[in-house]
CSV table of C-alpha atoms in Angstrom, one decimal:
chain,number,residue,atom,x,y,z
A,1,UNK,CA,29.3,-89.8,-189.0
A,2,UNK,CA,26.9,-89.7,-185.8
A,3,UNK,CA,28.0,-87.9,-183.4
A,4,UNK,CA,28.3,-91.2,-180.9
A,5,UNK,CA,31.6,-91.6,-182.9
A,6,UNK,CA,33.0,-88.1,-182.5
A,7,UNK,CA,35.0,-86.9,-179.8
A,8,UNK,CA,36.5,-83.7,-178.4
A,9,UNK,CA,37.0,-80.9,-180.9
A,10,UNK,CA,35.4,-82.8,-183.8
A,11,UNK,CA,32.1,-83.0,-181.6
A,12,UNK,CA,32.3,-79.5,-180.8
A,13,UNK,CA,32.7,-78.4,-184.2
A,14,UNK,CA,29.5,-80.5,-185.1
A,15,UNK,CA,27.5,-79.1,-182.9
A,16,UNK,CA,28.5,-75.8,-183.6
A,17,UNK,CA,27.9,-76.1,-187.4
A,18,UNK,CA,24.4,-78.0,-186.4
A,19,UNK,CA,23.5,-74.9,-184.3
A,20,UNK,CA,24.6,-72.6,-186.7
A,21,UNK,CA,22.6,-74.3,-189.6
A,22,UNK,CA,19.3,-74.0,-187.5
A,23,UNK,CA,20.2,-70.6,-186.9
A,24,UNK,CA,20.5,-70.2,-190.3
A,25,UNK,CA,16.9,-72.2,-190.9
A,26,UNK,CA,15.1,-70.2,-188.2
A,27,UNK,CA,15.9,-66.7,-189.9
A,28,UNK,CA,15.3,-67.9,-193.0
A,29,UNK,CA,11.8,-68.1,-192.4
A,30,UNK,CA,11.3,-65.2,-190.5
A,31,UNK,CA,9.2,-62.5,-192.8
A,32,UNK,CA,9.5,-59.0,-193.2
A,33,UNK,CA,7.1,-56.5,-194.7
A,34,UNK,CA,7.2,-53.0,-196.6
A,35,UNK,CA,5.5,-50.0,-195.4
A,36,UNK,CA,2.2,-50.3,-194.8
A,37,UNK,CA,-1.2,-49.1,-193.2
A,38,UNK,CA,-2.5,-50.7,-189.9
A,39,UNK,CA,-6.2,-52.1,-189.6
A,40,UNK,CA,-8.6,-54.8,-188.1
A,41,UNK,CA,-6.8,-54.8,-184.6
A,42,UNK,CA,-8.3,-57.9,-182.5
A,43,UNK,CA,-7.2,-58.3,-179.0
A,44,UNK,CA,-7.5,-61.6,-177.5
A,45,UNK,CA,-8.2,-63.1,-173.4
A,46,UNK,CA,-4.9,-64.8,-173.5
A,47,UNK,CA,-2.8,-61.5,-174.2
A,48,UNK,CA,-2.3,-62.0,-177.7
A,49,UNK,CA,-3.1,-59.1,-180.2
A,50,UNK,CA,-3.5,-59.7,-183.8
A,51,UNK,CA,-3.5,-57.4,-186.3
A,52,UNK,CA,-3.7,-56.9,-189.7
A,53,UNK,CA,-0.7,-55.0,-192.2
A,54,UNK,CA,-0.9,-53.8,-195.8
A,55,UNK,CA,2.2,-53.8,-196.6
A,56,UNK,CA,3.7,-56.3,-199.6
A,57,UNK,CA,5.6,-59.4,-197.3
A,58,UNK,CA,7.9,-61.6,-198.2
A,59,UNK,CA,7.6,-65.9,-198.0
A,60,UNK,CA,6.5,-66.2,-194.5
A,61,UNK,CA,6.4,-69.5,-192.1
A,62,UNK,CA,4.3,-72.5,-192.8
A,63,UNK,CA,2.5,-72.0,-190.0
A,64,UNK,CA,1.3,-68.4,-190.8
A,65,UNK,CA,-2.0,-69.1,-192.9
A,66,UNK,CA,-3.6,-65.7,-193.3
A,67,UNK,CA,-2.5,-63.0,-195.6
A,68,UNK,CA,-1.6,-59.3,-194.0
A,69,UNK,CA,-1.7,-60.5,-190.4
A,70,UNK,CA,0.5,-60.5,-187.7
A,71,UNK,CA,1.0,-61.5,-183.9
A,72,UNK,CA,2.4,-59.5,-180.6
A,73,UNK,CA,2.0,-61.3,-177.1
A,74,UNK,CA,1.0,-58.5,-175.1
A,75,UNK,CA,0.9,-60.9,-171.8
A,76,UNK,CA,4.5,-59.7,-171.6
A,77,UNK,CA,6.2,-56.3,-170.6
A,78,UNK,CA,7.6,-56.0,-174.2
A,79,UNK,CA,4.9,-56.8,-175.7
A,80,UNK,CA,2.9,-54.6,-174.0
A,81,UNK,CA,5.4,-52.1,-175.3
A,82,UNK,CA,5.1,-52.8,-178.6
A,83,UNK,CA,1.2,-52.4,-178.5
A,84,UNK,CA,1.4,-49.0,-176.9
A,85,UNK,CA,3.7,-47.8,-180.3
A,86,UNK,CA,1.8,-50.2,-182.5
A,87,UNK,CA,-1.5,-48.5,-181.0
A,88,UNK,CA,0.3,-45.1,-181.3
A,89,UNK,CA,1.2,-45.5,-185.1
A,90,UNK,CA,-2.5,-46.3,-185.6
A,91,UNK,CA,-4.2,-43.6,-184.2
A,92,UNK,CA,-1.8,-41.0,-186.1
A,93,UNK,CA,-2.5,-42.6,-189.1
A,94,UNK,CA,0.9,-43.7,-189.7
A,95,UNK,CA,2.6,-46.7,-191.5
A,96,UNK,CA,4.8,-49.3,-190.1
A,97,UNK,CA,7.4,-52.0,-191.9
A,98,UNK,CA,7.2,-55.3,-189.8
A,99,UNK,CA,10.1,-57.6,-189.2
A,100,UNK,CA,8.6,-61.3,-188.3
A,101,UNK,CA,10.2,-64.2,-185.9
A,102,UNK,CA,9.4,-66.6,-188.1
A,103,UNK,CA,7.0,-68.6,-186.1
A,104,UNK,CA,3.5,-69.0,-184.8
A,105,UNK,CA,4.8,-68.9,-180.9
A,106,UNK,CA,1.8,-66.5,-180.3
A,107,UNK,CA,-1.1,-67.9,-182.3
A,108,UNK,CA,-0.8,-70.9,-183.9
A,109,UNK,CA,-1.8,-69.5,-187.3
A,110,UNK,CA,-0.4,-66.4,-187.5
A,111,UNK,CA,3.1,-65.0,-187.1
A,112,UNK,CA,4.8,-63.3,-184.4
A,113,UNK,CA,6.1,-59.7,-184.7
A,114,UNK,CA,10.2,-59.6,-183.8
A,115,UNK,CA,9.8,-55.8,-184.2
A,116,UNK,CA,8.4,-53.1,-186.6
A,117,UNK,CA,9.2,-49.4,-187.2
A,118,UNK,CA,7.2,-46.6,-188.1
A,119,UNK,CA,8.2,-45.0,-191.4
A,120,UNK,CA,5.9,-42.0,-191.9
């Protein structure tokens, strides 16, 4: 039924279970990796930082196009965060499991990092 022809609680449930299912879709495609050594890190003039990750990943988005490699915007105060750990973890050698946000919002081929932990 479109939603032209719904009304009151019957529209609000549709839009609720339309949001829901693209919340649903957006996770689904966000990628997470095991443990894994850091290398070929690769700063960029617009902020971004790209980097490569050896750990085994699960299916990742269709617009992520290369193997092992992942995305932090480093324009922003968070992001600049997450270098300084990332950048941390690197020079002590230790390994880091990556969760992924399921798109390319930082580089159109590559996806961005939601957050990653150091295991070792």
């Amino acid at each position: 039924m479109p939603f032209s022809k719904l009304s009151g609680r019957r529209l609000i449930a549709a839009l609720a279970g339309a949001a829901f299912a693209a919340a649903l879709a957006t996770q689904a495609a966000a990628s997470s990796s095991q443990a894994g050594t850091i290398s070929a890190i690769l700063p960029l003039r617009h902020g971004v930082v790209l980097f490569n990750h050896s750990g085994s990943r699960t299916a990742t988005p269709a617009c992520h196009t290369i193997p092992g490699r992942w995305a932090i915007d480093a324009s922003t105060t968070a992001g600049q965060a997450a270098l300084s750990v990332l950048m941390s973890a690197y020079l002590s050698g230790k390994q880091i499991a990556v969760l992924g946000q399921g798109n390319c919002s930082s580089h159109s081929d590559t996806e961005a990092v939601e957050h990653f932990v150091i295991v070792d």
